Every structure is written in C-alpha cells, then in structure tokens.
Short mmCIF file of C-alpha atoms and ligand atoms in Angstrom, two decimals:
data_model
loop_
_atom_site.label_atom_id
_atom_site.label_comp_id
_atom_site.label_asym_id
_atom_site.label_seq_id
_atom_site.Cartn_x
_atom_site.Cartn_y
_atom_site.Cartn_z
CA MET A 207 -9.09 2.00 13.32
CA LEU A 208 -5.47 1.02 12.64
CA GLU A 209 -3.29 3.36 14.63
CA ALA A 210 0.45 3.76 15.14
CA GLN A 211 1.40 6.09 17.98
CA GLY A 212 4.83 7.50 18.69
CA ILE A 213 6.73 4.78 16.83
CA TRP A 214 10.51 4.69 17.05
CA HIS A 215 12.33 1.89 15.27
CA GLY A 216 15.76 1.19 13.89
CA PHE A 217 18.21 -1.48 12.84
CA GLY A 218 21.53 -1.56 14.71
CA SER A 219 22.68 2.01 15.08
CA THR A 220 20.45 3.24 12.20
CA GLU A 221 17.32 5.02 13.36
CA VAL A 222 14.63 4.50 10.72
CA LEU A 223 11.37 5.66 12.31
CA ARG A 224 11.36 8.69 14.59
CA ASP A 225 8.21 9.39 16.54
CA VAL A 226 5.81 8.36 13.77
CA SER A 227 2.06 8.48 14.33
CA VAL A 228 -0.40 7.44 11.61
CA LYS A 229 -4.11 6.57 11.65
CA VAL A 230 -6.14 4.63 9.10
CA ARG A 231 -9.90 4.59 9.65
CA PRO A 232 -12.25 1.93 8.26
CA GLY A 233 -13.41 3.01 4.81
CA GLU A 234 -10.49 5.38 4.35
CA MET A 235 -7.66 5.17 1.85
CA VAL A 236 -4.39 6.66 3.05
CA ALA A 237 -1.39 7.04 0.73
CA LEU A 238 2.05 6.83 2.30
CA CYS A 239 4.57 8.75 0.21
CA GLY A 240 8.16 9.87 0.54
CA PRO A 241 11.62 9.38 -0.95
CA ASN A 242 13.44 6.03 -1.08
CA GLY A 243 14.69 5.12 2.37
CA ALA A 244 12.21 7.41 4.18
CA GLY A 245 11.00 4.46 6.27
CA LYS A 246 7.70 3.64 4.51
CA SER A 247 8.18 -0.14 4.25
CA THR A 248 9.50 -0.30 7.81
CA LEU A 249 6.43 1.60 9.04
CA LEU A 250 4.14 -0.74 7.11
CA ALA A 251 5.84 -3.78 8.68
CA VAL A 252 5.49 -2.25 12.16
CA MET A 253 1.82 -1.38 11.58
CA ALA A 254 1.21 -4.90 10.22
CA GLY A 255 2.58 -6.37 13.45
CA ASP A 256 5.51 -7.97 11.61
CA TYR A 257 8.12 -5.91 13.53
CA ALA A 258 7.71 -4.98 17.19
CA PRO A 259 8.67 -1.29 17.40
CA GLN A 260 11.43 -0.24 19.78
CA GLN A 261 9.07 2.39 21.18
CA GLY A 262 5.43 3.23 20.57
CA LEU A 263 2.18 1.36 20.12
CA VAL A 264 0.19 -0.10 17.23
CA HIS A 265 -3.49 -0.81 17.75
CA ILE A 266 -5.89 -2.49 15.39
CA ASP A 267 -9.52 -1.82 16.35
CA GLY A 268 -8.40 -1.06 19.89
CA GLN A 269 -6.20 -4.14 20.39
CA SER A 270 -2.41 -4.14 20.45
CA VAL A 271 -1.09 -5.91 17.33
CA THR A 272 1.83 -7.37 19.26
CA GLY A 273 -0.52 -9.44 21.44
CA LEU A 274 -2.52 -10.94 18.58
CA PRO A 275 -1.79 -14.52 17.44
CA PRO A 276 -0.82 -14.75 13.72
CA ASP A 277 -4.08 -16.43 12.65
CA VAL A 278 -6.16 -13.69 14.33
CA LEU A 279 -3.96 -10.97 12.82
CA ALA A 280 -4.33 -12.58 9.38
CA ARG A 281 -8.09 -12.02 9.54
CA ARG A 282 -7.68 -8.36 10.50
CA ARG A 283 -5.10 -7.20 8.03
CA ALA A 284 -3.51 -8.34 4.79
CA VAL A 285 -0.13 -7.12 3.60
CA LEU A 286 1.30 -6.92 0.09
CA GLU A 287 5.05 -6.63 0.61
CA GLN A 288 7.17 -4.44 -1.67
CA THR A 289 8.98 -7.53 -3.00
CA PRO A 290 6.72 -10.56 -2.52
CA THR A 291 8.58 -13.86 -2.69
CA LEU A 292 7.43 -17.31 -3.68
CA SER A 293 8.88 -20.23 -1.78
CA ALA A 294 7.60 -22.87 -4.22
CA ALA A 295 6.31 -23.22 -7.78
CA PHE A 296 2.62 -22.59 -7.03
CA THR A 297 -0.07 -22.14 -9.60
CA VAL A 298 -1.90 -18.81 -9.39
CA ARG A 299 -4.90 -20.56 -7.81
CA GLU A 300 -2.67 -22.27 -5.23
CA LEU A 301 -1.01 -18.95 -4.39
CA LEU A 302 -4.39 -17.43 -3.58
CA ALA A 303 -5.43 -20.48 -1.58
CA LEU A 304 -2.51 -19.73 0.78
CA GLY A 305 -4.40 -16.65 1.96
CA ILE A 306 -7.57 -18.54 2.88
CA PRO A 307 -8.04 -20.06 6.35
CA ARG A 308 -8.43 -23.86 6.40
CA ASP A 309 -11.89 -23.72 7.95
CA VAL A 310 -13.39 -22.00 4.88
CA PRO A 311 -15.34 -24.65 2.88
CA PRO A 312 -13.63 -25.52 -0.44
CA GLU A 313 -16.59 -24.39 -2.62
CA ARG A 314 -16.58 -20.95 -0.98
CA ALA A 315 -12.78 -20.77 -1.21
CA ASN A 316 -12.86 -21.60 -4.94
CA LEU A 317 -15.57 -19.03 -5.58
CA LEU A 318 -13.64 -16.31 -3.72
CA ILE A 319 -10.47 -17.18 -5.62
CA SER A 320 -12.21 -17.04 -9.00
CA GLU A 321 -13.95 -13.74 -8.21
CA THR A 322 -10.71 -12.15 -7.03
CA LEU A 323 -8.74 -13.41 -10.05
CA ARG A 324 -11.39 -11.91 -12.30
CA ASP A 325 -10.98 -8.57 -10.49
CA VAL A 326 -7.25 -8.50 -11.22
CA SER A 327 -7.74 -9.82 -14.80
CA LEU A 328 -5.92 -13.10 -14.15
CA LEU A 329 -8.77 -15.61 -14.26
CA ASP A 330 -7.46 -17.02 -17.55
CA ARG A 331 -4.07 -17.67 -15.86
CA ALA A 332 -5.48 -19.43 -12.77
CA ASP A 333 -3.85 -22.77 -13.52
CA ASP A 334 -0.54 -21.38 -14.75
CA ASN A 335 2.58 -21.64 -12.67
CA CYS A 336 3.32 -18.25 -11.06
CA LEU A 337 6.91 -18.47 -12.23
CA ILE A 338 5.95 -18.18 -15.90
CA LEU A 339 3.94 -14.98 -15.37
CA SER A 340 5.44 -11.61 -16.28
CA GLY A 341 6.67 -9.47 -13.38
CA GLY A 342 3.55 -7.31 -13.45
CA GLN A 343 1.21 -10.32 -13.72
CA ARG A 344 2.94 -11.96 -10.77
CA HIS A 345 2.56 -8.77 -8.77
CA ARG A 346 -1.17 -8.75 -9.56
CA ALA A 347 -1.38 -12.39 -8.44
CA HIS A 348 0.13 -11.39 -5.09
CA LEU A 349 -2.33 -8.49 -4.87
CA ALA A 350 -5.11 -11.02 -5.41
CA ARG A 351 -3.63 -13.18 -2.63
CA VAL A 352 -3.96 -10.35 -0.08
CA LEU A 353 -7.42 -9.34 -1.35
CA VAL A 354 -8.72 -12.87 -1.00
CA GLN A 355 -7.22 -13.13 2.50
CA LEU A 356 -9.48 -10.31 3.72
CA ALA A 357 -12.43 -11.45 1.61
CA ALA A 358 -12.26 -14.89 3.27
CA SER A 359 -12.26 -13.38 6.74
CA ASP A 360 -15.53 -13.61 8.62
CA ARG A 361 -15.01 -10.08 9.96
CA ALA A 362 -16.99 -7.20 8.50
CA CYS A 363 -13.85 -5.39 7.43
CA GLY A 364 -10.12 -5.28 7.88
CA TYR A 365 -7.09 -3.35 6.77
CA LEU A 366 -5.35 -3.66 3.46
CA MET A 367 -1.68 -2.67 3.49
CA LEU A 368 -0.09 -2.39 0.07
CA ASP A 369 3.58 -1.55 -0.44
CA GLU A 370 4.09 -0.03 -3.89
CA PRO A 371 1.36 -2.16 -5.53
CA THR A 372 1.63 -0.23 -8.81
CA ALA A 373 5.43 -0.14 -9.13
CA SER A 374 5.78 -2.78 -11.85
CA LEU A 375 2.47 -2.22 -13.63
CA ASP A 376 1.57 -0.58 -16.92
CA ILE A 377 -0.59 2.52 -16.74
CA ALA A 378 -3.90 0.68 -17.26
CA HIS A 379 -3.11 -1.87 -14.55
CA GLN A 380 -1.93 0.92 -12.21
CA ILE A 381 -5.34 2.54 -12.52
CA ALA A 382 -7.13 -0.82 -12.23
CA THR A 383 -5.16 -1.59 -9.05
CA MET A 384 -5.98 1.78 -7.52
CA ARG A 385 -9.66 1.29 -8.37
CA ILE A 386 -9.58 -2.11 -6.64
CA ALA A 387 -8.05 -0.50 -3.55
CA ARG A 388 -10.63 2.32 -3.71
CA ARG A 389 -13.46 -0.20 -3.94
CA ALA A 390 -12.09 -2.05 -0.90
CA ALA A 391 -12.23 1.26 1.00
CA ARG A 392 -15.77 1.92 -0.24
CA LEU A 393 -16.77 -1.50 1.12
CA GLY A 394 -15.38 -0.54 4.54
CA GLU A 395 -11.75 -1.68 4.56
CA GLY A 396 -9.08 0.70 5.78
CA VAL A 397 -6.41 0.94 3.08
CA LEU A 398 -2.81 2.05 3.61
CA VAL A 399 -0.91 2.18 0.33
CA VAL A 400 2.70 3.15 -0.32
CA LEU A 401 2.93 5.04 -3.59
CA HIS A 402 5.77 6.73 -5.43
CA ASP A 403 3.43 8.11 -8.05
CA LEU A 404 2.27 11.28 -6.32
CA ASN A 405 -0.42 11.84 -8.96
CA LEU A 406 -1.99 8.46 -8.21
CA ALA A 407 -1.89 9.39 -4.51
CA ALA A 408 -3.53 12.77 -5.23
CA ALA A 409 -6.17 11.19 -7.45
CA PHE A 410 -7.18 8.23 -5.30
CA ALA A 411 -6.33 8.75 -1.63
CA ASP A 412 -8.57 10.41 0.96
CA ARG A 413 -5.47 11.41 2.86
CA VAL A 414 -1.74 11.55 2.20
CA VAL A 415 0.99 10.95 4.78
CA LEU A 416 4.35 12.25 3.58
CA MET A 417 7.49 10.84 5.19
CA HIS A 418 11.04 12.07 5.07
CA ARG A 419 14.03 10.62 6.96
CA GLY A 420 11.90 8.58 9.32
CA ARG A 421 9.46 11.33 10.24
CA VAL A 422 5.97 12.30 9.09
CA VAL A 423 6.42 15.76 7.58
CA ALA A 424 2.81 16.27 6.46
CA ASP A 425 -0.54 14.50 6.90
CA GLY A 426 -3.68 15.77 5.21
CA THR A 427 -5.48 16.00 1.89
CA GLY A 428 -3.41 15.83 -1.30
CA THR A 429 -3.97 19.57 -1.77
CA ASP A 430 -2.64 20.34 1.73
CA VAL A 431 0.32 17.98 1.58
CA PHE A 432 1.56 18.34 -1.99
CA THR A 433 2.97 21.84 -2.19
CA ALA A 434 5.75 22.62 -4.66
CA ALA A 435 8.06 23.95 -1.94
CA ARG A 436 7.65 20.90 0.31
CA LEU A 437 8.01 18.34 -2.48
CA SER A 438 10.99 20.11 -4.07
CA ALA A 439 12.71 20.23 -0.66
CA ILE A 440 12.22 16.62 0.39
CA TYR A 441 12.83 15.03 -3.03
CA GLU A 442 15.73 17.45 -3.67
CA THR A 443 14.50 18.03 -7.20
CA GLU A 444 12.42 20.79 -8.70
CA ILE A 445 8.71 19.97 -8.68
CA VAL A 446 5.80 22.16 -9.79
CA VAL A 447 2.24 21.63 -8.52
CA GLU A 448 -0.62 22.64 -10.82
CA GLU A 449 -4.36 22.38 -10.31
CA ALA A 450 -5.98 19.66 -12.40
CA MET A 451 -9.45 20.09 -13.94
CA ASP A 452 -11.02 18.12 -11.08
CA GLY A 453 -9.47 20.53 -8.56
CA ARG A 454 -6.90 18.04 -7.33
CA PRO A 455 -3.19 18.83 -7.38
CA ARG A 456 -1.20 17.70 -10.41
CA ILE A 457 2.43 17.10 -9.60
CA VAL A 458 4.82 17.91 -12.43
CA PRO A 459 8.54 17.25 -12.13
CA VAL A 460 10.72 19.79 -13.90
CA TYR A 461 12.83 17.71 -16.29
CA ASP A 462 14.72 20.64 -17.76
CA PRO A 463 14.62 23.94 -15.82
CA ASP A 464 15.77 25.89 -18.92
CA THR A 465 12.73 24.94 -20.99
CA HIS A 466 10.00 24.47 -18.36
CA PRO A 467 7.21 27.06 -18.93
CA ALA A 468 7.08 27.92 -15.20
CA GLN A 469 10.76 28.88 -15.34
CA ARG A 470 10.45 30.89 -18.55
CA ALA A 471 7.41 32.86 -17.36
P1 ADP B 608 11.33 3.04 2.13
O1 ADP B 608 10.35 1.94 2.07
O2 ADP B 608 10.74 4.35 2.54
O3 ADP B 608 12.11 3.20 0.85
P2 ADP B 608 12.59 1.39 4.16
O4 ADP B 608 11.65 1.41 5.29
O5 ADP B 608 12.63 0.16 3.32
O6 ADP B 608 12.40 2.70 3.27
O7 ADP B 608 14.05 1.60 4.71
C1 ADP B 608 14.39 2.72 5.50
C2 ADP B 608 15.84 2.57 5.96
O8 ADP B 608 15.94 1.44 6.83
C3 ADP B 608 16.80 2.34 4.82
O9 ADP B 608 17.97 3.08 5.07
C4 ADP B 608 17.09 0.86 4.90
O10 ADP B 608 18.38 0.55 4.46
C5 ADP B 608 16.93 0.56 6.38
N1 ADP B 608 16.47 -0.80 6.61
C6 ADP B 608 15.24 -1.29 6.28
N2 ADP B 608 15.12 -2.58 6.65
C7 ADP B 608 16.30 -2.91 7.24
C8 ADP B 608 16.82 -4.12 7.85
N3 ADP B 608 16.07 -5.22 7.93
N4 ADP B 608 18.07 -4.07 8.34
C9 ADP B 608 18.82 -2.95 8.29
N5 ADP B 608 18.40 -1.78 7.72
C10 ADP B 608 17.17 -1.77 7.22
MG1 MG B 609 9.88 0.58 0.60
#
C-alpha cells in the first residue's frame, strides 16, 4: 500500500498541505480531484518521495519513502509530472529507454518499449524526435515512459502516479489513457491519478479523494464524494449532479443559470 499519513507541507510562509492522509492499495485506482492550487501536485510529489514533508509520513509497502535510494524508489513507483520536461532532443524510443534500468537486457528493453508504444498508439512515431510531436502526442510519450518504468521493474507491482494525464488530450485519447490506467490497476498496480474532469474520475476511479485548500474534504466512492452542494461550494460555481444510466454520478456544470432545466423546474 502507498500511504500518506498526517502530511503537512508548505513553501516559505505558504501552507500547502494541511494534515493530509491518503491511501492507495495495490489494484486500486484513486482519483485526486480539487480546484487549481488545492495542493494535488504537491501531494503527489510528497507521496512520490520527491519532497520530504515538513510533518507526516509516507510509506510504500511498509517502508518509508524518504529512506529509499532513488534506484529502489524508481522500481516501486513511476510518476508522470503535470508538466514533463525534456532536457535533450530524444527520439520517442530513447525517451522510453530512460525509464528502464541498465541491467535489463536490450532485447527485453526493446520489446517492452515497443509494446508500451503500441498501447499509447505511438509505435509509428518511435524513431521521431519528441520535439516534433504535437503536445498531446508528447504527453502520451511521457505516459509511456512511466508505464515502461514499472513494466521493466522486477517487482510484481508498483504504484503509478499520474498528474493530469488527460489534460492535453482529445476525448478519444482521454478515454484510452484512462483505460490504460484502469488496466494497470487490474494487473495489480496502485494508481493515483490527478483529474480535473470529474466525469472521468466518476467513471474510472474506485475511489475519489477531493482536496480543497490543502485539506482532504471527502474520500470515498464517486457517488459519496460528488454531491452538488459540495462541488458547488469548493469550485465556487454552480454544479448539478445527475445519475447516469450506469448508476454513476454525472457532473454537469451550470453554464447559464437562467436557462438550465434544473433552475427552471
Ligand atoms: P494543484 O496541483 O492542486 O493545482 P499545487 O500543489 O501545484 O496545486 O500548488 C498548491 C499551492 O502551492 C499553490 O498555491 C502553488 O503556488 C504553491 N506551490 C506549489 N509548488 C510550489 C513551490 N515549489 N514553491 C512555492 N509555492 C509552490
Ligand atoms: Mg497540479
């Protein structure tokens, strides 16, 4: 299990995380939602072991993340940052190779890279320079980099931490990305995914953690967490929650209160 307990963290005098506790179990997909600036990316960085929290503990399968050497941590968890950066003009294949430990034989590494590129529909771009890809294609290449990092690990499963993986994708690739994350969970990985699209969270996640101003305000199923009153209050905009045909909540922002059917009724 990946577990953050009682995390407090800030930058200078700004307190960003206030007593945050979150659990991600193997095989579970947890969506982390909340307004801009709520502290989602900071929490992800703390849970990934990239920031040491000012207070609180993060454990990955019972071990403190702060004590783990980077190469050990890299086999336990893979992180897709909100804004991945490239420090050199890599090809797509070279970018993925960065995620694979050196002791993996080249034939196995190449096979893993090809399989993962096929999963994100980029196999035909494998030898292209990442810099000539579109923004969404480049984001998918980075997703493939973190997927291959866990796939190359000799451990049975790890934790996939994705910060807004669907933000720059068209609707088909958003769904494809969520299916890839879902499949990773089905195969035993614990998945923590930051999502702004509350409907994607409701449709795909086993559990939703909703953050507001550095605190967890709700943690439960999409149906429990996504209530119209709670969402309208924390996003400071009117939001209606309907029931979709599959029984899950459907979150509908009210674009124009004068013409929305719920207002007229
Ligand atoms: P979210 O991902 O929920 O939009 P973040 O965790 O990125 O929010 O940021 C939460 C708050 O912390 C914001 O007010 C942001 O400006 C601040 N913050 C994040 N990272 C830093 C940093 N490295 N230095 C100073 N402030 C930061
Ligand atoms: Mg963020």
